[in-house]
């Protein structure tokens, strides 16, 4: 018993740099209090003293803000940091060296009896506010990002983020494949647009940015194919000439621009003195401004 308590205290020091001494950990860490209470209530649960076990669990839920069902199986060196709002269901199984942060739910998605809560293998880390729902396994060493909602099995060593949870990193990534696009052409298009999708590079683990980049790659391929088709048409018919794309005029977007005037300020009018000069860039700008007077 004392050796297990010593392990629990040492796990706090290993994973929380704010911990200063043993007395502070014993008196001010609700995650440790909830864990010690769970060990007692879990023992009572298996001795068929279920009401007493649930009552003890409820009492420590009031005191710590952490609800661990007495039927849940908790491994060694389990650490709940901060802890408020953590809920662990009856059939949940937690391995050794697992870390949970505040607001985590290990819940079920069924009202049927039997296994309905997740299993967390050794070394799993679950970020604040994450919800892991269902009778599946989160593999050893996996990391669940803050506020992620996970409803499917997670392989060992993976990192999961988002709603619903998506795997963005593995412990042993696949061999990097040759890109299916021309890197120089992508860079030229990026400079033409003047931005990267969502300001995130291809190497960043963002599923949305990855999807946007895939759309840009498709646009690049379509653009290149159109250029080839136009060149072929010019060879077949000397009279064919490629026309310019329709110009986007401000008046076509007047209603939209009015709503976002702060983000897209109107073009400044030039003075009458500038308009009466020779044809120059200012005259061209006035001709494009729908608000300019003739």
PDB file of C-alpha atoms in Angstrom:
ATOM      1  CA  UNK A   1       0.000   0.000   0.000  1.00  0.00           C
ATOM      2  CA  UNK A   2       2.727   2.473   0.928  1.00  0.00           C
ATOM      3  CA  UNK A   3       4.763   1.522  -2.122  1.00  0.00           C
ATOM      4  CA  UNK A   4       1.779   2.256  -4.386  1.00  0.00           C
ATOM      5  CA  UNK A   5       1.262   5.602  -2.658  1.00  0.00           C
ATOM      6  CA  UNK A   6       4.938   6.417  -3.157  1.00  0.00           C
ATOM      7  CA  UNK A   7       4.574   5.589  -6.869  1.00  0.00           C
ATOM      8  CA  UNK A   8       1.566   7.876  -7.178  1.00  0.00           C
ATOM      9  CA  UNK A   9       3.381  10.764  -5.491  1.00  0.00           C
ATOM     10  CA  UNK A  10       6.464  10.291  -7.664  1.00  0.00           C
ATOM     11  CA  UNK A  11       4.286  10.271 -10.789  1.00  0.00           C
ATOM     12  CA  UNK A  12       2.996  13.710  -9.798  1.00  0.00           C
ATOM     13  CA  UNK A  13       6.538  15.062  -9.508  1.00  0.00           C
ATOM     14  CA  UNK A  14       7.448  13.478 -12.858  1.00  0.00           C
ATOM     15  CA  UNK A  15       4.540  15.072 -14.750  1.00  0.00           C
ATOM     16  CA  UNK A  16       3.840  18.357 -12.974  1.00  0.00           C
ATOM     17  CA  UNK A  17       6.711  20.844 -12.611  1.00  0.00           C
ATOM     18  CA  UNK A  18       4.561  22.911 -10.240  1.00  0.00           C
ATOM     19  CA  UNK A  19       4.741  20.222  -7.530  1.00  0.00           C
ATOM     20  CA  UNK A  20       7.212  21.308  -4.821  1.00  0.00           C
ATOM     21  CA  UNK A  21       7.087  18.804  -1.955  1.00  0.00           C
ATOM     22  CA  UNK A  22       5.311  15.677  -0.727  1.00  0.00           C
ATOM     23  CA  UNK A  23       3.118  17.488   1.793  1.00  0.00           C
ATOM     24  CA  UNK A  24       1.815  19.820  -0.906  1.00  0.00           C
ATOM     25  CA  UNK A  25       1.035  16.909  -3.221  1.00  0.00           C
ATOM     26  CA  UNK A  26      -0.807  14.980  -0.492  1.00  0.00           C
ATOM     27  CA  UNK A  27      -2.935  17.958   0.550  1.00  0.00           C
ATOM     28  CA  UNK A  28      -3.557  19.936  -2.646  1.00  0.00           C
ATOM     29  CA  UNK A  29      -3.835  17.533  -5.583  1.00  0.00           C
ATOM     30  CA  UNK A  30      -7.456  16.454  -6.158  1.00  0.00           C
ATOM     31  CA  UNK A  31      -6.374  13.958  -8.808  1.00  0.00           C
ATOM     32  CA  UNK A  32      -4.395  12.065  -6.174  1.00  0.00           C
ATOM     33  CA  UNK A  33      -7.290  12.241  -3.707  1.00  0.00           C
ATOM     34  CA  UNK A  34      -9.722  10.879  -6.304  1.00  0.00           C
ATOM     35  CA  UNK A  35      -7.320   8.058  -7.191  1.00  0.00           C
ATOM     36  CA  UNK A  36      -6.860   6.985  -3.568  1.00  0.00           C
ATOM     37  CA  UNK A  37     -10.620   7.073  -2.994  1.00  0.00           C
ATOM     38  CA  UNK A  38     -11.181   5.032  -6.158  1.00  0.00           C
ATOM     39  CA  UNK A  39      -8.849   2.300  -4.977  1.00  0.00           C
ATOM     40  CA  UNK A  40     -10.932   1.906  -1.832  1.00  0.00           C
ATOM     41  CA  UNK A  41     -14.291   2.111  -3.631  1.00  0.00           C
ATOM     42  CA  UNK A  42     -13.072  -0.336  -6.301  1.00  0.00           C
ATOM     43  CA  UNK A  43     -12.153  -2.823  -3.561  1.00  0.00           C
ATOM     44  CA  UNK A  44     -15.608  -2.394  -1.985  1.00  0.00           C
ATOM     45  CA  UNK A  45     -17.238  -2.845  -5.396  1.00  0.00           C
ATOM     46  CA  UNK A  46     -15.604  -6.223  -5.890  1.00  0.00           C
ATOM     47  CA  UNK A  47     -16.562  -7.240  -2.334  1.00  0.00           C
ATOM     48  CA  UNK A  48     -20.174  -6.753  -3.466  1.00  0.00           C
ATOM     49  CA  UNK A  49     -20.573  -3.670  -1.235  1.00  0.00           C
ATOM     50  CA  UNK A  50     -21.800  -1.725  -4.237  1.00  0.00           C
ATOM     51  CA  UNK A  51     -23.934   0.884  -2.442  1.00  0.00           C
ATOM     52  CA  UNK A  52     -21.082   1.776  -0.109  1.00  0.00           C
ATOM     53  CA  UNK A  53     -18.674   1.922  -3.051  1.00  0.00           C
ATOM     54  CA  UNK A  54     -20.980   4.262  -5.008  1.00  0.00           C
ATOM     55  CA  UNK A  55     -21.527   6.435  -1.932  1.00  0.00           C
ATOM     56  CA  UNK A  56     -17.785   6.825  -1.387  1.00  0.00           C
ATOM     57  CA  UNK A  57     -17.346   7.657  -5.086  1.00  0.00           C
ATOM     58  CA  UNK A  58     -20.104  10.276  -4.894  1.00  0.00           C
ATOM     59  CA  UNK A  59     -18.599  11.842  -1.767  1.00  0.00           C
ATOM     60  CA  UNK A  60     -15.228  12.295  -3.440  1.00  0.00           C
ATOM     61  CA  UNK A  61     -16.912  13.616  -6.580  1.00  0.00           C
ATOM     62  CA  UNK A  62     -18.290  16.422  -4.399  1.00  0.00           C
ATOM     63  CA  UNK A  63     -14.886  17.024  -2.844  1.00  0.00           C
ATOM     64  CA  UNK A  64     -12.687  16.811  -5.940  1.00  0.00           C
ATOM     65  CA  UNK A  65     -14.932  17.409  -8.953  1.00  0.00           C
ATOM     66  CA  UNK A  66     -13.723  14.087 -10.379  1.00  0.00           C
ATOM     67  CA  UNK A  67     -16.118  11.188 -10.958  1.00  0.00           C
ATOM     68  CA  UNK A  68     -14.615   7.719 -11.246  1.00  0.00           C
ATOM     69  CA  UNK A  69     -17.072   4.834 -11.191  1.00  0.00           C
ATOM     70  CA  UNK A  70     -16.040   2.154  -8.669  1.00  0.00           C
ATOM     71  CA  UNK A  71     -16.252  -0.484 -11.392  1.00  0.00           C
ATOM     72  CA  UNK A  72     -13.597   1.190 -13.553  1.00  0.00           C
ATOM     73  CA  UNK A  73     -10.168  -0.443 -13.701  1.00  0.00           C
ATOM     74  CA  UNK A  74      -7.257   1.940 -13.107  1.00  0.00           C
ATOM     75  CA  UNK A  75      -3.590   1.014 -13.585  1.00  0.00           C
ATOM     76  CA  UNK A  76      -0.481   2.170 -11.769  1.00  0.00           C
ATOM     77  CA  UNK A  77       0.998   5.665 -11.740  1.00  0.00           C
ATOM     78  CA  UNK A  78      -2.262   7.140 -13.037  1.00  0.00           C
ATOM     79  CA  UNK A  79      -2.216  10.952 -12.947  1.00  0.00           C
ATOM     80  CA  UNK A  80      -5.092  13.426 -13.300  1.00  0.00           C
ATOM     81  CA  UNK A  81      -3.785  16.981 -13.605  1.00  0.00           C
ATOM     82  CA  UNK A  82      -6.124  19.717 -12.306  1.00  0.00           C
ATOM     83  CA  UNK A  83      -8.945  17.199 -12.593  1.00  0.00           C
ATOM     84  CA  UNK A  84     -12.158  19.223 -12.471  1.00  0.00           C
ATOM     85  CA  UNK A  85     -14.838  17.684 -14.659  1.00  0.00           C
ATOM     86  CA  UNK A  86     -13.139  14.342 -15.317  1.00  0.00           C
ATOM     87  CA  UNK A  87     -15.632  11.471 -15.735  1.00  0.00           C
ATOM     88  CA  UNK A  88     -14.591   7.816 -16.019  1.00  0.00           C
ATOM     89  CA  UNK A  89     -17.320   5.247 -16.687  1.00  0.00           C
ATOM     90  CA  UNK A  90     -17.958   1.870 -15.143  1.00  0.00           C
ATOM     91  CA  UNK A  91     -16.393  -0.385 -17.778  1.00  0.00           C
ATOM     92  CA  UNK A  92     -13.472   1.904 -18.614  1.00  0.00           C
ATOM     93  CA  UNK A  93     -10.013   0.360 -18.355  1.00  0.00           C
ATOM     94  CA  UNK A  94      -6.942   2.542 -17.859  1.00  0.00           C
ATOM     95  CA  UNK A  95      -3.410   1.180 -18.159  1.00  0.00           C
ATOM     96  CA  UNK A  96      -0.206   2.216 -16.402  1.00  0.00           C
ATOM     97  CA  UNK A  97       1.389   5.695 -16.670  1.00  0.00           C
ATOM     98  CA  UNK A  98      -1.740   7.271 -18.176  1.00  0.00           C
ATOM     99  CA  UNK A  99      -2.278  11.038 -17.867  1.00  0.00           C
ATOM    100  CA  UNK A 100      -5.612  12.852 -18.050  1.00  0.00           C
ATOM    101  CA  UNK A 101      -6.230  16.584 -17.903  1.00  0.00           C
ATOM    102  CA  UNK A 102      -9.331  18.457 -16.758  1.00  0.00           C
ATOM    103  CA  UNK A 103     -12.661  17.937 -18.457  1.00  0.00           C
ATOM    104  CA  UNK A 104     -11.858  14.517 -19.935  1.00  0.00           C
ATOM    105  CA  UNK A 105     -14.697  12.022 -20.374  1.00  0.00           C
ATOM    106  CA  UNK A 106     -14.205   8.289 -20.817  1.00  0.00           C
ATOM    107  CA  UNK A 107     -17.824   7.584 -21.673  1.00  0.00           C
ATOM    108  CA  UNK A 108     -20.129   5.199 -23.441  1.00  0.00           C
ATOM    109  CA  UNK A 109     -22.488   5.511 -26.397  1.00  0.00           C
ATOM    110  CA  UNK A 110     -24.890   2.707 -25.502  1.00  0.00           C
ATOM    111  CA  UNK A 111     -27.394   1.953 -22.755  1.00  0.00           C
ATOM    112  CA  UNK A 112     -26.771  -1.780 -23.072  1.00  0.00           C
ATOM    113  CA  UNK A 113     -24.997  -3.552 -20.261  1.00  0.00           C
ATOM    114  CA  UNK A 114     -21.531  -4.943 -20.846  1.00  0.00           C
ATOM    115  CA  UNK A 115     -18.395  -3.284 -22.143  1.00  0.00           C
ATOM    116  CA  UNK A 116     -19.397   0.225 -23.278  1.00  0.00           C
ATOM    117  CA  UNK A 117     -16.475   2.467 -22.231  1.00  0.00           C
ATOM    118  CA  UNK A 118     -13.004   2.822 -23.758  1.00  0.00           C
ATOM    119  CA  UNK A 119      -9.767   1.073 -22.874  1.00  0.00           C
ATOM    120  CA  UNK A 120      -6.644   3.232 -22.566  1.00  0.00           C
ATOM    121  CA  UNK A 121      -3.399   1.302 -22.856  1.00  0.00           C
ATOM    122  CA  UNK A 122      -0.119   2.236 -21.137  1.00  0.00           C
ATOM    123  CA  UNK A 123       1.302   5.722 -21.535  1.00  0.00           C
ATOM    124  CA  UNK A 124      -1.737   7.380 -23.130  1.00  0.00           C
ATOM    125  CA  UNK A 125      -2.066  11.164 -22.695  1.00  0.00           C
ATOM    126  CA  UNK A 126      -5.503  12.783 -23.011  1.00  0.00           C
ATOM    127  CA  UNK A 127      -5.700  16.577 -23.328  1.00  0.00           C
ATOM    128  CA  UNK A 128      -8.133  18.901 -21.562  1.00  0.00           C
ATOM    129  CA  UNK A 129     -11.764  18.593 -22.566  1.00  0.00           C
ATOM    130  CA  UNK A 130     -11.308  15.519 -24.782  1.00  0.00           C
ATOM    131  CA  UNK A 131     -14.147  13.001 -25.043  1.00  0.00           C
ATOM    132  CA  UNK A 132     -13.390   9.340 -25.712  1.00  0.00           C
ATOM    133  CA  UNK A 133     -16.700   7.582 -26.279  1.00  0.00           C
ATOM    134  CA  UNK A 134     -17.277   3.903 -26.930  1.00  0.00           C
ATOM    135  CA  UNK A 135     -15.939   0.398 -26.235  1.00  0.00           C
ATOM    136  CA  UNK A 136     -12.723   0.588 -28.250  1.00  0.00           C
ATOM    137  CA  UNK A 137      -9.012   0.725 -27.479  1.00  0.00           C
ATOM    138  CA  UNK A 138      -6.648   3.677 -27.500  1.00  0.00           C
ATOM    139  CA  UNK A 139      -3.230   2.179 -28.192  1.00  0.00           C
ATOM    140  CA  UNK A 140      -0.175   2.518 -25.987  1.00  0.00           C
ATOM    141  CA  UNK A 141       1.575   5.883 -26.133  1.00  0.00           C
ATOM    142  CA  UNK A 142      -1.212   7.582 -28.087  1.00  0.00           C
ATOM    143  CA  UNK A 143      -1.981  11.273 -27.562  1.00  0.00           C
ATOM    144  CA  UNK A 144      -5.477  12.736 -27.699  1.00  0.00           C
ATOM    145  CA  UNK A 145      -5.581  16.477 -28.348  1.00  0.00           C
ATOM    146  CA  UNK A 146      -7.555  18.934 -26.234  1.00  0.00           C
ATOM    147  CA  UNK A 147     -11.312  18.991 -26.969  1.00  0.00           C
ATOM    148  CA  UNK A 148     -11.035  16.112 -29.458  1.00  0.00           C
ATOM    149  CA  UNK A 149     -14.008  13.759 -29.754  1.00  0.00           C
ATOM    150  CA  UNK A 150     -12.819  10.202 -30.378  1.00  0.00           C
ATOM    151  CA  UNK A 151     -15.297   7.490 -31.337  1.00  0.00           C
ATOM    152  CA  UNK A 152     -13.018   4.985 -33.095  1.00  0.00           C
ATOM    153  CA  UNK A 153     -10.010   2.906 -32.127  1.00  0.00           C
ATOM    154  CA  UNK A 154      -6.674   4.700 -32.051  1.00  0.00           C
ATOM    155  CA  UNK A 155      -3.470   2.849 -32.990  1.00  0.00           C
ATOM    156  CA  UNK A 156      -0.464   2.864 -30.691  1.00  0.00           C
ATOM    157  CA  UNK A 157       1.666   5.989 -30.853  1.00  0.00           C
ATOM    158  CA  UNK A 158      -0.842   8.012 -32.863  1.00  0.00           C
ATOM    159  CA  UNK A 159      -1.878  11.614 -32.241  1.00  0.00           C
ATOM    160  CA  UNK A 160      -5.578  12.451 -32.634  1.00  0.00           C
ATOM    161  CA  UNK A 161      -7.112  15.926 -32.939  1.00  0.00           C
ATOM    162  CA  UNK A 162     -10.399  17.481 -33.978  1.00  0.00           C
ATOM    163  CA  UNK A 163     -14.126  16.724 -34.019  1.00  0.00           C
ATOM    164  CA  UNK A 164     -14.525  13.969 -34.979  1.00  0.00           C
ATOM    165  CA  UNK A 165     -11.043  12.842 -34.030  1.00  0.00           C
ATOM    166  CA  UNK A 166      -8.587  12.424 -36.896  1.00  0.00           C
ATOM    167  CA  UNK A 167      -5.175  10.797 -36.752  1.00  0.00           C
ATOM    168  CA  UNK A 168      -2.529  13.354 -37.718  1.00  0.00           C
ATOM    169  CA  UNK A 169       0.669  11.626 -36.622  1.00  0.00           C
ATOM    170  CA  UNK A 170       1.961   8.114 -36.030  1.00  0.00           C
ATOM    171  CA  UNK A 171       4.969   6.858 -34.117  1.00  0.00           C
ATOM    172  CA  UNK A 172       6.286   5.154 -37.259  1.00  0.00           C
ATOM    173  CA  UNK A 173       5.230   7.273 -40.247  1.00  0.00           C
ATOM    174  CA  UNK A 174       5.193   5.763 -43.715  1.00  0.00           C
ATOM    175  CA  UNK A 175       8.077   6.390 -46.078  1.00  0.00           C
ATOM    176  CA  UNK A 176       7.708   9.787 -47.688  1.00  0.00           C
ATOM    177  CA  UNK A 177       6.318   9.470 -51.189  1.00  0.00           C
ATOM    178  CA  UNK A 178       7.295  11.486 -54.223  1.00  0.00           C
ATOM    179  CA  UNK A 179       4.937  14.468 -54.582  1.00  0.00           C
ATOM    180  CA  UNK A 180       2.276  14.126 -57.264  1.00  0.00           C
ATOM    181  CA  UNK A 181       2.616  17.814 -58.120  1.00  0.00           C
ATOM    182  CA  UNK A 182       5.324  20.078 -59.467  1.00  0.00           C
ATOM    183  CA  UNK A 183       6.809  21.861 -56.411  1.00  0.00           C
ATOM    184  CA  UNK A 184       7.991  24.784 -58.546  1.00  0.00           C
ATOM    185  CA  UNK A 185       4.537  25.229 -60.059  1.00  0.00           C
ATOM    186  CA  UNK A 186       2.913  25.091 -56.609  1.00  0.00           C
ATOM    187  CA  UNK A 187       5.301  27.786 -55.391  1.00  0.00           C
ATOM    188  CA  UNK A 188       4.532  29.952 -58.432  1.00  0.00           C
ATOM    189  CA  UNK A 189       0.798  29.607 -57.813  1.00  0.00           C
ATOM    190  CA  UNK A 190       1.270  30.336 -54.115  1.00  0.00           C
ATOM    191  CA  UNK A 191       3.071  33.563 -54.973  1.00  0.00           C
ATOM    192  CA  UNK A 192       0.340  34.422 -57.468  1.00  0.00           C
ATOM    193  CA  UNK A 193      -2.336  33.980 -54.792  1.00  0.00           C
ATOM    194  CA  UNK A 194      -0.191  35.683 -52.190  1.00  0.00           C
ATOM    195  CA  UNK A 195      -0.950  33.291 -49.346  1.00  0.00           C
ATOM    196  CA  UNK A 196      -0.678  29.724 -48.092  1.00  0.00           C
ATOM    197  CA  UNK A 197      -3.877  27.857 -47.344  1.00  0.00           C
ATOM    198  CA  UNK A 198      -4.757  28.798 -43.779  1.00  0.00           C
ATOM    199  CA  UNK A 199      -1.175  29.959 -43.277  1.00  0.00           C
ATOM    200  CA  UNK A 200      -0.140  26.355 -42.687  1.00  0.00           C
ATOM    201  CA  UNK A 201       2.524  24.494 -44.607  1.00  0.00           C
ATOM    202  CA  UNK A 202       2.013  21.011 -46.010  1.00  0.00           C
ATOM    203  CA  UNK A 203       4.051  19.506 -43.172  1.00  0.00           C
ATOM    204  CA  UNK A 204       1.758  20.835 -40.443  1.00  0.00           C
ATOM    205  CA  UNK A 205      -0.695  18.245 -39.027  1.00  0.00           C
ATOM    206  CA  UNK A 206      -3.905  20.103 -39.894  1.00  0.00           C
ATOM    207  CA  UNK A 207      -6.520  18.022 -41.771  1.00  0.00           C
ATOM    208  CA  UNK A 208      -8.404  21.115 -42.987  1.00  0.00           C
ATOM    209  CA  UNK A 209      -5.238  22.757 -44.323  1.00  0.00           C
ATOM    210  CA  UNK A 210      -4.283  19.465 -45.985  1.00  0.00           C
ATOM    211  CA  UNK A 211      -7.671  19.378 -47.747  1.00  0.00           C
ATOM    212  CA  UNK A 212      -7.279  22.979 -48.874  1.00  0.00           C
ATOM    213  CA  UNK A 213      -3.811  22.219 -50.230  1.00  0.00           C
ATOM    214  CA  UNK A 214      -5.219  19.252 -52.151  1.00  0.00           C
ATOM    215  CA  UNK A 215      -7.805  21.573 -53.741  1.00  0.00           C
ATOM    216  CA  UNK A 216      -5.061  24.020 -54.741  1.00  0.00           C
ATOM    217  CA  UNK A 217      -3.047  21.173 -56.271  1.00  0.00           C
ATOM    218  CA  UNK A 218      -6.110  20.209 -58.319  1.00  0.00           C
ATOM    219  CA  UNK A 219      -6.508  23.820 -59.477  1.00  0.00           C
ATOM    220  CA  UNK A 220      -2.861  23.862 -60.537  1.00  0.00           C
ATOM    221  CA  UNK A 221      -3.363  20.710 -62.630  1.00  0.00           C
ATOM    222  CA  UNK A 222      -6.514  22.111 -64.286  1.00  0.00           C
ATOM    223  CA  UNK A 223      -4.751  25.383 -65.048  1.00  0.00           C
ATOM    224  CA  UNK A 224      -1.870  23.543 -66.700  1.00  0.00           C
ATOM    225  CA  UNK A 225      -4.201  21.359 -68.764  1.00  0.00           C
ATOM    226  CA  UNK A 226      -6.143  24.393 -70.028  1.00  0.00           C
ATOM    227  CA  UNK A 227      -2.891  26.012 -71.132  1.00  0.00           C
ATOM    228  CA  UNK A 228      -1.950  22.892 -73.094  1.00  0.00           C
ATOM    229  CA  UNK A 229      -5.405  22.757 -74.743  1.00  0.00           C
ATOM    230  CA  UNK A 230      -5.188  26.416 -75.767  1.00  0.00           C
ATOM    231  CA  UNK A 231      -1.732  25.905 -77.241  1.00  0.00           C
ATOM    232  CA  UNK A 232      -3.001  22.922 -79.245  1.00  0.00           C
ATOM    233  CA  UNK A 233      -5.980  24.888 -80.563  1.00  0.00           C
ATOM    234  CA  UNK A 234      -3.683  27.664 -81.753  1.00  0.00           C
ATOM    235  CA  UNK A 235      -1.646  25.094 -83.691  1.00  0.00           C
ATOM    236  CA  UNK A 236      -4.761  23.625 -85.329  1.00  0.00           C
ATOM    237  CA  UNK A 237      -6.374  26.959 -86.159  1.00  0.00           C
ATOM    238  CA  UNK A 238      -4.150  29.989 -86.661  1.00  0.00           C
ATOM    239  CA  UNK A 239      -7.197  32.256 -86.318  1.00  0.00           C
ATOM    240  CA  UNK A 240      -7.859  30.991 -82.793  1.00  0.00           C
ATOM    241  CA  UNK A 241      -6.698  33.282 -80.078  1.00  0.00           C
ATOM    242  CA  UNK A 242      -7.072  32.732 -76.371  1.00  0.00           C
ATOM    243  CA  UNK A 243      -9.398  35.316 -74.864  1.00  0.00           C
ATOM    244  CA  UNK A 244      -8.980  37.010 -71.548  1.00  0.00           C
ATOM    245  CA  UNK A 245     -10.979  35.835 -68.585  1.00  0.00           C
ATOM    246  CA  UNK A 246     -13.962  38.054 -67.663  1.00  0.00           C
ATOM    247  CA  UNK A 247     -12.942  40.945 -65.466  1.00  0.00           C
ATOM    248  CA  UNK A 248     -14.232  41.013 -61.898  1.00  0.00           C
ATOM    249  CA  UNK A 249     -15.834  44.407 -61.382  1.00  0.00           C
ATOM    250  CA  UNK A 250     -16.523  46.107 -58.082  1.00  0.00           C
ATOM    251  CA  UNK A 251     -20.188  46.680 -58.952  1.00  0.00           C
ATOM    252  CA  UNK A 252     -20.694  42.931 -59.248  1.00  0.00           C
ATOM    253  CA  UNK A 253     -19.877  42.647 -55.548  1.00  0.00           C
ATOM    254  CA  UNK A 254     -21.362  45.907 -54.297  1.00  0.00           C
ATOM    255  CA  UNK A 255     -23.706  44.259 -51.805  1.00  0.00           C
ATOM    256  CA  UNK A 256     -20.973  42.072 -50.376  1.00  0.00           C
ATOM    257  CA  UNK A 257     -18.466  44.912 -50.151  1.00  0.00           C
ATOM    258  CA  UNK A 258     -20.949  47.030 -48.215  1.00  0.00           C
ATOM    259  CA  UNK A 259     -21.199  44.335 -45.533  1.00  0.00           C
ATOM    260  CA  UNK A 260     -17.431  43.985 -45.166  1.00  0.00           C
ATOM    261  CA  UNK A 261     -16.477  47.603 -45.768  1.00  0.00           C
ATOM    262  CA  UNK A 262     -14.041  47.586 -42.848  1.00  0.00           C
ATOM    263  CA  UNK A 263     -12.122  44.653 -44.298  1.00  0.00           C
ATOM    264  CA  UNK A 264     -12.290  45.854 -47.929  1.00  0.00           C
ATOM    265  CA  UNK A 265     -12.233  49.689 -47.925  1.00  0.00           C
ATOM    266  CA  UNK A 266     -13.528  51.378 -51.076  1.00  0.00           C
ATOM    267  CA  UNK A 267     -11.060  52.728 -53.640  1.00  0.00           C
ATOM    268  CA  UNK A 268     -10.175  56.340 -52.914  1.00  0.00           C
ATOM    269  CA  UNK A 269     -11.334  58.849 -55.496  1.00  0.00           C
ATOM    270  CA  UNK A 270      -8.705  60.977 -57.179  1.00  0.00           C
ATOM    271  CA  UNK A 271      -8.992  64.725 -57.316  1.00  0.00           C
ATOM    272  CA  UNK A 272     -10.414  66.517 -60.368  1.00  0.00           C
ATOM    273  CA  UNK A 273      -6.965  67.964 -61.015  1.00  0.00           C
ATOM    274  CA  UNK A 274      -5.506  64.493 -61.385  1.00  0.00           C
ATOM    275  CA  UNK A 275      -8.366  63.400 -63.667  1.00  0.00           C
ATOM    276  CA  UNK A 276      -7.860  66.245 -66.109  1.00  0.00           C
ATOM    277  CA  UNK A 277      -4.243  65.380 -66.858  1.00  0.00           C
ATOM    278  CA  UNK A 278      -2.911  63.158 -69.582  1.00  0.00           C
ATOM    279  CA  UNK A 279      -3.896  59.499 -69.687  1.00  0.00           C
ATOM    280  CA  UNK A 280      -1.934  57.790 -66.965  1.00  0.00           C
ATOM    281  CA  UNK A 281      -2.367  55.262 -64.185  1.00  0.00           C
ATOM    282  CA  UNK A 282      -4.709  57.564 -62.222  1.00  0.00           C
ATOM    283  CA  UNK A 283      -7.067  57.819 -65.219  1.00  0.00           C
ATOM    284  CA  UNK A 284      -7.063  54.050 -65.527  1.00  0.00           C
ATOM    285  CA  UNK A 285      -7.875  53.647 -61.817  1.00  0.00           C
ATOM    286  CA  UNK A 286     -10.825  56.078 -62.120  1.00  0.00           C
ATOM    287  CA  UNK A 287     -12.182  54.172 -65.090  1.00  0.00           C
ATOM    288  CA  UNK A 288     -12.230  50.999 -63.029  1.00  0.00           C
ATOM    289  CA  UNK A 289     -13.897  52.609 -60.000  1.00  0.00           C
ATOM    290  CA  UNK A 290     -17.683  52.207 -60.303  1.00  0.00           C
ATOM    291  CA  UNK A 291     -18.203  55.202 -58.014  1.00  0.00           C
ATOM    292  CA  UNK A 292     -16.088  57.548 -60.161  1.00  0.00           C
ATOM    293  CA  UNK A 293     -18.037  60.246 -62.043  1.00  0.00           C
ATOM    294  CA  UNK A 294     -17.713  60.603 -65.802  1.00  0.00           C
TER     295      UNK A 294
END
